PDB file of C-alpha atoms in Angstrom:
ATOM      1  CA  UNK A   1     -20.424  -2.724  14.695  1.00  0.00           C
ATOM      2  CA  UNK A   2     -17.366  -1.458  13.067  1.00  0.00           C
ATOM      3  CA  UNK A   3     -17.993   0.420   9.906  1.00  0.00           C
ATOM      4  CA  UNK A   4     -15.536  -1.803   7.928  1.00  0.00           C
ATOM      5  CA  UNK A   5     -14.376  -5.025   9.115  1.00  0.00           C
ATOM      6  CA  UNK A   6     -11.828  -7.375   7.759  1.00  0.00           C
ATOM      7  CA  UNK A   7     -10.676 -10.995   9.494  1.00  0.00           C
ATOM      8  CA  UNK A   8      -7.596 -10.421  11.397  1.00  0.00           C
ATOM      9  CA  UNK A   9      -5.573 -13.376  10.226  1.00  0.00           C
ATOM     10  CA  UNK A  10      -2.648 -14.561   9.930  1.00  0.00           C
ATOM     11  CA  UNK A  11      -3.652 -15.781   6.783  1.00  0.00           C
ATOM     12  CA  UNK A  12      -0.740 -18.227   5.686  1.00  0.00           C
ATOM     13  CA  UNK A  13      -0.715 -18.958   2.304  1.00  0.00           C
ATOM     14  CA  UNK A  14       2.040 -21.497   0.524  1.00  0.00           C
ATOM     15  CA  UNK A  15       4.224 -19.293  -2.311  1.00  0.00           C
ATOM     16  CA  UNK A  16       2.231 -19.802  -5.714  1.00  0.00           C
ATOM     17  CA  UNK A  17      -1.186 -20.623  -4.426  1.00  0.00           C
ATOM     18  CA  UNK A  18      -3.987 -17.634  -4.224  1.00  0.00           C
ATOM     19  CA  UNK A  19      -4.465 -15.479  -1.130  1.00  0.00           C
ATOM     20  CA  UNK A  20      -8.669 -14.549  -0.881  1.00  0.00           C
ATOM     21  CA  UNK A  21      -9.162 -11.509   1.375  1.00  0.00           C
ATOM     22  CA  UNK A  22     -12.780 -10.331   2.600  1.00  0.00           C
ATOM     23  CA  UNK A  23     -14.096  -7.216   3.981  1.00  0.00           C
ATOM     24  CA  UNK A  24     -17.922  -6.218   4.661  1.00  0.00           C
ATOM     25  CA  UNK A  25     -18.641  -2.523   5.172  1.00  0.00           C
ATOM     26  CA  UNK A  26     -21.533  -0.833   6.903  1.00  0.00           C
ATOM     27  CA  UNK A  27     -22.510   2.414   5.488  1.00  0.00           C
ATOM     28  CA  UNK A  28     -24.890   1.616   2.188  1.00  0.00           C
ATOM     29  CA  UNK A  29     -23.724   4.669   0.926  1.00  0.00           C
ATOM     30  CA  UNK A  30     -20.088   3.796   0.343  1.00  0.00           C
ATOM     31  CA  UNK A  31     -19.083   4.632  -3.236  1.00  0.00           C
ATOM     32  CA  UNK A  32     -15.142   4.125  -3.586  1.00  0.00           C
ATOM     33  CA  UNK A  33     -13.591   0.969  -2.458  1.00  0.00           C
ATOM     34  CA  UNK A  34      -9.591   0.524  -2.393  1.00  0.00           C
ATOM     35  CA  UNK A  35      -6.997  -2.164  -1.208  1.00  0.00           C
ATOM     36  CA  UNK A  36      -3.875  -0.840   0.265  1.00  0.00           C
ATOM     37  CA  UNK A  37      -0.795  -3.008   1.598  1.00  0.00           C
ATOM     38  CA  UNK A  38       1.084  -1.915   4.307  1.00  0.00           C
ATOM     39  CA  UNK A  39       4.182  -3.591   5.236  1.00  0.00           C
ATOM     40  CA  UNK A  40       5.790  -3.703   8.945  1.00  0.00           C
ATOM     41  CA  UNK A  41       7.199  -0.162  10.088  1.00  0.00           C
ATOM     42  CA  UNK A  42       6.108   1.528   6.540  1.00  0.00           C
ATOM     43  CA  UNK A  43       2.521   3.193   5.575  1.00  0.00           C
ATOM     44  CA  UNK A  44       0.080   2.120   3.388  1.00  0.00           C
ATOM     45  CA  UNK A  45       0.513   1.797  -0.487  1.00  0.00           C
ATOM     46  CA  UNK A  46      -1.993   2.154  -2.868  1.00  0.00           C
ATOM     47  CA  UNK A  47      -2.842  -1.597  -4.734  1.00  0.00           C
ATOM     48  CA  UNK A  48      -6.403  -1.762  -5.855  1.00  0.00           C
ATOM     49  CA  UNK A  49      -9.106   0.232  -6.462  1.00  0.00           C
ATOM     50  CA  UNK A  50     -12.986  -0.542  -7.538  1.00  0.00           C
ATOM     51  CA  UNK A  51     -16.127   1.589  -7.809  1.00  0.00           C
ATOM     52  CA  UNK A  52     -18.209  -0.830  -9.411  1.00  0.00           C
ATOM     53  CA  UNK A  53     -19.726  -4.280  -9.004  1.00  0.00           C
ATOM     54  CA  UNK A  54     -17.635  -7.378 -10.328  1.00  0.00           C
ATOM     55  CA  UNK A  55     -14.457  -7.473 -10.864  1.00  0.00           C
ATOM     56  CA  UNK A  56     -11.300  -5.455 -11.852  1.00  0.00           C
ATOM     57  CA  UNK A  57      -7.961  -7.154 -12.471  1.00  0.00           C
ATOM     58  CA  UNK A  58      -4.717  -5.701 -12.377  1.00  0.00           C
ATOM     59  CA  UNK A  59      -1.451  -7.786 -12.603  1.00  0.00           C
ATOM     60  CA  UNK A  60      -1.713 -11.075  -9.846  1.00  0.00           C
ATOM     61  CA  UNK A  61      -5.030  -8.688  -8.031  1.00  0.00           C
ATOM     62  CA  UNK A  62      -8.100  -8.629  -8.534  1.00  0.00           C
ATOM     63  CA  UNK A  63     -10.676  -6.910  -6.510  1.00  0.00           C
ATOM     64  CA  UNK A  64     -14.311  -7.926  -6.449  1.00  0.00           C
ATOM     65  CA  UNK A  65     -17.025  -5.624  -5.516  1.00  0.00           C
ATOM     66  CA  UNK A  66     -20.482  -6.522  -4.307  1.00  0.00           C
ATOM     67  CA  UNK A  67     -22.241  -3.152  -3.145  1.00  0.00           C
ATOM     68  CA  UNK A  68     -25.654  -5.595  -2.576  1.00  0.00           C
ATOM     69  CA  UNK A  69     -24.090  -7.933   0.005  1.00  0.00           C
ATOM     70  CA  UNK A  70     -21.772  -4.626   0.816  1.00  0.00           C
ATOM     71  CA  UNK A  71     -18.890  -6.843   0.216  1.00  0.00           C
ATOM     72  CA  UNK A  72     -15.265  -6.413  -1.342  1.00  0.00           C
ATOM     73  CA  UNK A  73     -12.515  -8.803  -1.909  1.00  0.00           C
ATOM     74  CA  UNK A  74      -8.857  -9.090  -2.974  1.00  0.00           C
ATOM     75  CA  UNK A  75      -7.342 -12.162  -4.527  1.00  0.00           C
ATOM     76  CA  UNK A  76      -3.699 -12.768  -4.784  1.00  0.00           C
ATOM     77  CA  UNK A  77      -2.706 -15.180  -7.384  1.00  0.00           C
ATOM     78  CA  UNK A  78       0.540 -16.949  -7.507  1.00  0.00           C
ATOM     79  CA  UNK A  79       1.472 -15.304  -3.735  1.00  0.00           C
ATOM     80  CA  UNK A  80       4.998 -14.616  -3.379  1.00  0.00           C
ATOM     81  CA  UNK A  81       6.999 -13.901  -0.041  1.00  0.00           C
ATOM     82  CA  UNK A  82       7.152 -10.298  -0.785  1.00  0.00           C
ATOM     83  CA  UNK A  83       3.578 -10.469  -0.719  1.00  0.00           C
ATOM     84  CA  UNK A  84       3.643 -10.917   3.112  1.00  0.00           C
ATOM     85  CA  UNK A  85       2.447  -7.748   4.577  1.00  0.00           C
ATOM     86  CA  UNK A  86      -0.855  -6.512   6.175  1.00  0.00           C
ATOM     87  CA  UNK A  87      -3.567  -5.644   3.365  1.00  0.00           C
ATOM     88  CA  UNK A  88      -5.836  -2.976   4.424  1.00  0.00           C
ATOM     89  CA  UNK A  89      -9.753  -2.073   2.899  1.00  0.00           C
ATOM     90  CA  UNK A  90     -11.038   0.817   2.853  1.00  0.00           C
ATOM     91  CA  UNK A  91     -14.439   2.377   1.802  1.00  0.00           C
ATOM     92  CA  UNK A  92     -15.112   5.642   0.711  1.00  0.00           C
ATOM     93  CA  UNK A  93     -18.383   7.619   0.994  1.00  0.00           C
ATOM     94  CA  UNK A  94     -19.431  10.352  -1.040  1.00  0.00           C
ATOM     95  CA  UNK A  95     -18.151  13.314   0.701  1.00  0.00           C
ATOM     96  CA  UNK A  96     -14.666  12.330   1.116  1.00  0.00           C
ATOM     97  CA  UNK A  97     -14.319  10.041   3.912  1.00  0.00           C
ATOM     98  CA  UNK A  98     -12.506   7.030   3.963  1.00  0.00           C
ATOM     99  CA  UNK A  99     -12.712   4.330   6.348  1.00  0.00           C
ATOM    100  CA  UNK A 100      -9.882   1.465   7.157  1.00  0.00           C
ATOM    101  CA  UNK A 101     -10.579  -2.208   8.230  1.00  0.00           C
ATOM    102  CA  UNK A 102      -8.281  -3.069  11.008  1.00  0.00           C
ATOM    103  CA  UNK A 103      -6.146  -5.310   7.887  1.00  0.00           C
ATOM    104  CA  UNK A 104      -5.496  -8.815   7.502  1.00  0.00           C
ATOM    105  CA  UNK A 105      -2.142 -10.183   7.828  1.00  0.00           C
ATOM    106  CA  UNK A 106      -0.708 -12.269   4.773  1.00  0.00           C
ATOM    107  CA  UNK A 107       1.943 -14.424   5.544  1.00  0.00           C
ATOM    108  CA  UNK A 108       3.166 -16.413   2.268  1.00  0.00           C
ATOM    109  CA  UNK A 109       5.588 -19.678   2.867  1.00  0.00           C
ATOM    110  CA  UNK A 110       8.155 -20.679   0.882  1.00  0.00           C
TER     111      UNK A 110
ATOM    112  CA  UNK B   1       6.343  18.089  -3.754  1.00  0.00           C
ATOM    113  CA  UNK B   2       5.935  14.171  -5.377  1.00  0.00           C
ATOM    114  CA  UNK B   3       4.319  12.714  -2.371  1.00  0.00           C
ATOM    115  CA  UNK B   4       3.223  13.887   0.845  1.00  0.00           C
ATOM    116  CA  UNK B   5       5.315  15.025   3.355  1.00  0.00           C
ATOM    117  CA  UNK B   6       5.504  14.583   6.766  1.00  0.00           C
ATOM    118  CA  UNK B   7       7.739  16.426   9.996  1.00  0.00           C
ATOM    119  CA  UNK B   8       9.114  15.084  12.124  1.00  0.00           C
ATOM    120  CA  UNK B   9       9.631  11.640  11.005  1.00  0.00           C
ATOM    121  CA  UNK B  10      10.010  10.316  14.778  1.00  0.00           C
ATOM    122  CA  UNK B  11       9.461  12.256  18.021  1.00  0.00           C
ATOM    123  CA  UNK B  12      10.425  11.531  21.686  1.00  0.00           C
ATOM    124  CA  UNK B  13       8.330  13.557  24.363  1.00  0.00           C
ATOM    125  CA  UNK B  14       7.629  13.841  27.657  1.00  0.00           C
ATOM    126  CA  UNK B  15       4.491  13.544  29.139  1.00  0.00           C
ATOM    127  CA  UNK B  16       2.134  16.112  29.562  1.00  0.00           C
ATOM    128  CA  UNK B  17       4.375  18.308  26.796  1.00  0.00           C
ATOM    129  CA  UNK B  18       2.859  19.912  23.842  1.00  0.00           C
ATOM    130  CA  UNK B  19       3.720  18.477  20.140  1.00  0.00           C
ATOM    131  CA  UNK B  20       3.236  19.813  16.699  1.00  0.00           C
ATOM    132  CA  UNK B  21       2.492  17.327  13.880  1.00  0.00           C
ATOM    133  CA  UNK B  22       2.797  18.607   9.872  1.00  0.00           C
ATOM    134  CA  UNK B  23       1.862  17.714   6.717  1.00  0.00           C
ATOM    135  CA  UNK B  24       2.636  18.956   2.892  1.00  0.00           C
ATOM    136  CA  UNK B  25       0.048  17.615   1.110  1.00  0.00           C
ATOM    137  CA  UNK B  26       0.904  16.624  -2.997  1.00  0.00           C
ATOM    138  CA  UNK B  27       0.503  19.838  -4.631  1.00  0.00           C
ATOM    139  CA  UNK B  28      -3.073  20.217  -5.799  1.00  0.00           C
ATOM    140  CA  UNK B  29      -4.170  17.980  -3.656  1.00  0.00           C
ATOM    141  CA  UNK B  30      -7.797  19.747  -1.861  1.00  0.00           C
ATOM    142  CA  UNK B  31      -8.537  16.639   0.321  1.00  0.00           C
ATOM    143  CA  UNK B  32      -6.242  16.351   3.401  1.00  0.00           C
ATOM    144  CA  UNK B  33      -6.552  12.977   6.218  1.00  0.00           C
ATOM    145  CA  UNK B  34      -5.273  12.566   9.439  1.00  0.00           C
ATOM    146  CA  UNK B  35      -5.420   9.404  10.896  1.00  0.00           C
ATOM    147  CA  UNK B  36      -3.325   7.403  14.214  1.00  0.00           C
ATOM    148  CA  UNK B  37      -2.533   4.153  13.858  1.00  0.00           C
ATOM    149  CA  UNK B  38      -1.204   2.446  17.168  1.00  0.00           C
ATOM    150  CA  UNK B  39       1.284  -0.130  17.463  1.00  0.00           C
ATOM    151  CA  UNK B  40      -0.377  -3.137  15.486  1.00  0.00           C
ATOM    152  CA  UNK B  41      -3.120  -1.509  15.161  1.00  0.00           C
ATOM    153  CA  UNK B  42      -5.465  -0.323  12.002  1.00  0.00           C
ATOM    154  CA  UNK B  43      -5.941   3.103  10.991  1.00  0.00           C
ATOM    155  CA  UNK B  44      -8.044   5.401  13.259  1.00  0.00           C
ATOM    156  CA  UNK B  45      -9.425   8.343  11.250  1.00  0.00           C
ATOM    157  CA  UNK B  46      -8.874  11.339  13.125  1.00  0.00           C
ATOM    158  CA  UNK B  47     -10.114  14.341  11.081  1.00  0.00           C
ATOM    159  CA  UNK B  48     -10.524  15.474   7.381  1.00  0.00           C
ATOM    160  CA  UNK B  49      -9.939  18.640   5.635  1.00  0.00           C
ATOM    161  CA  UNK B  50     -11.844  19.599   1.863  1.00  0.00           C
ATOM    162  CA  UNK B  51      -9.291  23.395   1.506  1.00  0.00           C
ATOM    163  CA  UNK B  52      -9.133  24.815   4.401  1.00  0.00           C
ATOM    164  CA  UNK B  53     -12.374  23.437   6.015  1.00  0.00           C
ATOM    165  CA  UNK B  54     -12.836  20.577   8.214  1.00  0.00           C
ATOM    166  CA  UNK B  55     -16.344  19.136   7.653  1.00  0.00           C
ATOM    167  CA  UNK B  56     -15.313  16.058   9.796  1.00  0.00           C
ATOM    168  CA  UNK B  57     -13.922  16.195  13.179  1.00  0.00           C
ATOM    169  CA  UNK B  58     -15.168  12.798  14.614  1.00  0.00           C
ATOM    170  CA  UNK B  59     -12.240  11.206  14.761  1.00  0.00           C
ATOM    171  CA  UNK B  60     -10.424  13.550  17.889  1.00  0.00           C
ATOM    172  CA  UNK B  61      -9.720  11.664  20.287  1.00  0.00           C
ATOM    173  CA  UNK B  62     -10.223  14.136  23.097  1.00  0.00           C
ATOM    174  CA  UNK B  63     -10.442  18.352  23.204  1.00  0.00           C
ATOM    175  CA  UNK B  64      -6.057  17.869  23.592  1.00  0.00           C
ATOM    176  CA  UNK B  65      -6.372  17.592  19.624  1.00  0.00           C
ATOM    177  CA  UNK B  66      -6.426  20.017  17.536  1.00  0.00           C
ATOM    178  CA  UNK B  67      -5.739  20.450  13.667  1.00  0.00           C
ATOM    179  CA  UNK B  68      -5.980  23.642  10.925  1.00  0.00           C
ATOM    180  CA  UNK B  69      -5.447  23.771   7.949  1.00  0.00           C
ATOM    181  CA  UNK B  70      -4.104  27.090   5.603  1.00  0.00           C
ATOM    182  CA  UNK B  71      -3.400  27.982   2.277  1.00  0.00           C
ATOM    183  CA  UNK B  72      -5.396  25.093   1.144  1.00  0.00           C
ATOM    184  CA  UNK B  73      -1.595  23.051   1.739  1.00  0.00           C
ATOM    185  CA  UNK B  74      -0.036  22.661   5.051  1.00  0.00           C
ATOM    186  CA  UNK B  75      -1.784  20.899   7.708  1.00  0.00           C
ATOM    187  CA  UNK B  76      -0.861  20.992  11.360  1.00  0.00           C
ATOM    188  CA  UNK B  77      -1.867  18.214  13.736  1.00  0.00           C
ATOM    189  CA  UNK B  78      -1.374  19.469  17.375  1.00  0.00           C
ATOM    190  CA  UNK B  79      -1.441  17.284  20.734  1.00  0.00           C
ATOM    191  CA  UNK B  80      -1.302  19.392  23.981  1.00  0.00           C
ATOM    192  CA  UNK B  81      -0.521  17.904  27.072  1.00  0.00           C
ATOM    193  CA  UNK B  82       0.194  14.487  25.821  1.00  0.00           C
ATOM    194  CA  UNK B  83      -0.134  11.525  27.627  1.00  0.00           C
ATOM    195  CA  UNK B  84       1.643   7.723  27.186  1.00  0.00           C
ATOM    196  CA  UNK B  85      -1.501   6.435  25.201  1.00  0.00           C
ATOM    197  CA  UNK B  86      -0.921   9.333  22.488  1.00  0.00           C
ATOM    198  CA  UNK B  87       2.037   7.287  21.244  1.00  0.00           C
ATOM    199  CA  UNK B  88       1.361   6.090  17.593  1.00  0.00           C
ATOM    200  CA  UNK B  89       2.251   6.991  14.027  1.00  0.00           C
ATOM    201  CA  UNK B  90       0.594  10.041  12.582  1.00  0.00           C
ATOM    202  CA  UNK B  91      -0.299   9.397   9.013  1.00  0.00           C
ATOM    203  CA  UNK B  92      -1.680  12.348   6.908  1.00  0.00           C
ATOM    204  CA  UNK B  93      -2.790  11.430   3.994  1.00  0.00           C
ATOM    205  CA  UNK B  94      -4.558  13.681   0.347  1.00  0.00           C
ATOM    206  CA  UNK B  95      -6.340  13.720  -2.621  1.00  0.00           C
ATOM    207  CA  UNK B  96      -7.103  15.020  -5.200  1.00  0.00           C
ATOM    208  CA  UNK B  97     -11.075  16.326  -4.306  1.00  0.00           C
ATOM    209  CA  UNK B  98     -13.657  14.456  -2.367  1.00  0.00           C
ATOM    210  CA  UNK B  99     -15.398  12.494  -5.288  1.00  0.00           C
ATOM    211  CA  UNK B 100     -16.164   9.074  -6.365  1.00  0.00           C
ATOM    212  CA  UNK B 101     -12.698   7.993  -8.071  1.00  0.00           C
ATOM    213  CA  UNK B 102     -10.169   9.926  -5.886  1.00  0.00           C
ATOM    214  CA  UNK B 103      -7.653   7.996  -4.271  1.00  0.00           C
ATOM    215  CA  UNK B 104      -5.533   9.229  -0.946  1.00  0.00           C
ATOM    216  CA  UNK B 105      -1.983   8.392  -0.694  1.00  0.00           C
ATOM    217  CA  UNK B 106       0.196   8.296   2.828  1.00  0.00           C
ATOM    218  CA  UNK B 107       2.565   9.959   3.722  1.00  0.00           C
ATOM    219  CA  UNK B 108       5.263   8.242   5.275  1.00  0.00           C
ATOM    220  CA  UNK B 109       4.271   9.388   8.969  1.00  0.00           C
ATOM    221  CA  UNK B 110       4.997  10.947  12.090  1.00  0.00           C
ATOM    222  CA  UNK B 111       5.976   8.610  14.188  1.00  0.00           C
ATOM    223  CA  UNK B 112       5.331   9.752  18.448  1.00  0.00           C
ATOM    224  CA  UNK B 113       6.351   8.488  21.337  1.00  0.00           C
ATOM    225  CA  UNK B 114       5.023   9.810  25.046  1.00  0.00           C
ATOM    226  CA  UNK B 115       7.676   8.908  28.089  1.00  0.00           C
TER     227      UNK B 115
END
């Protein structure tokens, strides 16, 4: 079992509807929790980040954290095309190490 | 520096040749992350640093990787005798410490290629 895991996609989404992105994690003891977006040929950038259960919203994200059912999520509302890109999880433990899902690829049509 | 730093941006080797990977962390940072990320591929943790320490080496592939850290800053990623499935971009990555709340940020990666 991988110690994060995300749905590969393509996840096509139709410009102004919501994108819904999942990832389950392994290790119980995972304490940070982060979204990053990486587009084709460039490294990851920073979009989300969560350390506690519910939600946090910031701009057209919001992140939703559920340590119980070790479960995170990002929403996308109102996707754009310059939201296409691969979105990335990753889960942090408490001595510093930080795991990465394999990402899900967004793909937003006009 | 504002962000971390990587050299070289792209490098073309032949196999079975030796090749140096660095990375300036952001200044201040303590926490420094390697990690290889194939061709559409995720992001395979390689190794982690906390100063000059590296209480995680899982990640190495093989005993043809190598990595040190000094001066609590620069970090060198080394590859001897590489072979065609070494090619990848090498993303180092920092933080600010190791706690609940710290965020790592990329640098913009090495990127290799084995012929």
């Amino acid at each position: 079992q991988k110690e994060v895991e995300q749905n590969s996609g393509p996840l096509s989404v139709p410009e102004g509807a919501i994108a819904s992105l999942n990832c389950t994690y392994s290790d119980r003891g995972s304490q940070s929790f982060f979204w990053y977006r990486q587009y084709s040929g460039k490294s990851p950038e920073l979009i989300m980040s969560i350390y506690s259960n519910g939600d946090k919203e910031d701009g057209r994200f919001t992140a939703q954290l559920n340590k119980a059912s070790q479960y995170v999520s990002l929403l996308i509302r109102d996707s754009q095309p310059s939201d296409s890109a691969t979105y990335l999880c990753a889960v942090g433990n408490s001595w510093g190490k930080f795991q990465f899902g394999a990402g899900t690829q967004v793909v937003v049509t006009p | 520096g504002a962000g971390v730093s990587q050299s070289p941006s792209n490098k073309v080797t032949e196999k079975g040749k030796d090749v140096e990977l660095r990375c300036d962390p952001i200044s201040g940072h303590t926490a420094l992350y390697w990690y290889r990320q194939r061709l559409g591929q995720g992001l395979e943790f390689l190794i982690y640093f906390q100063g000059n320490s590296a209480p995680d080496k899982s990640g190495l592939p093989s005993d043809r990787f190598s990595a040190e850290r000094t001066g609590e800053s620069v970090s060198t990623l080394t590859i001897q005798r590489t072979q065609q499935e070494d090619s990848a971009v090498y993303l180092c990555a920092s933080s600010l410490d190791r706690g609940l709340g710290n965020t790592i940020y990329f640098g913009e990666g090495s990127w290799l290629t084995v012929v």
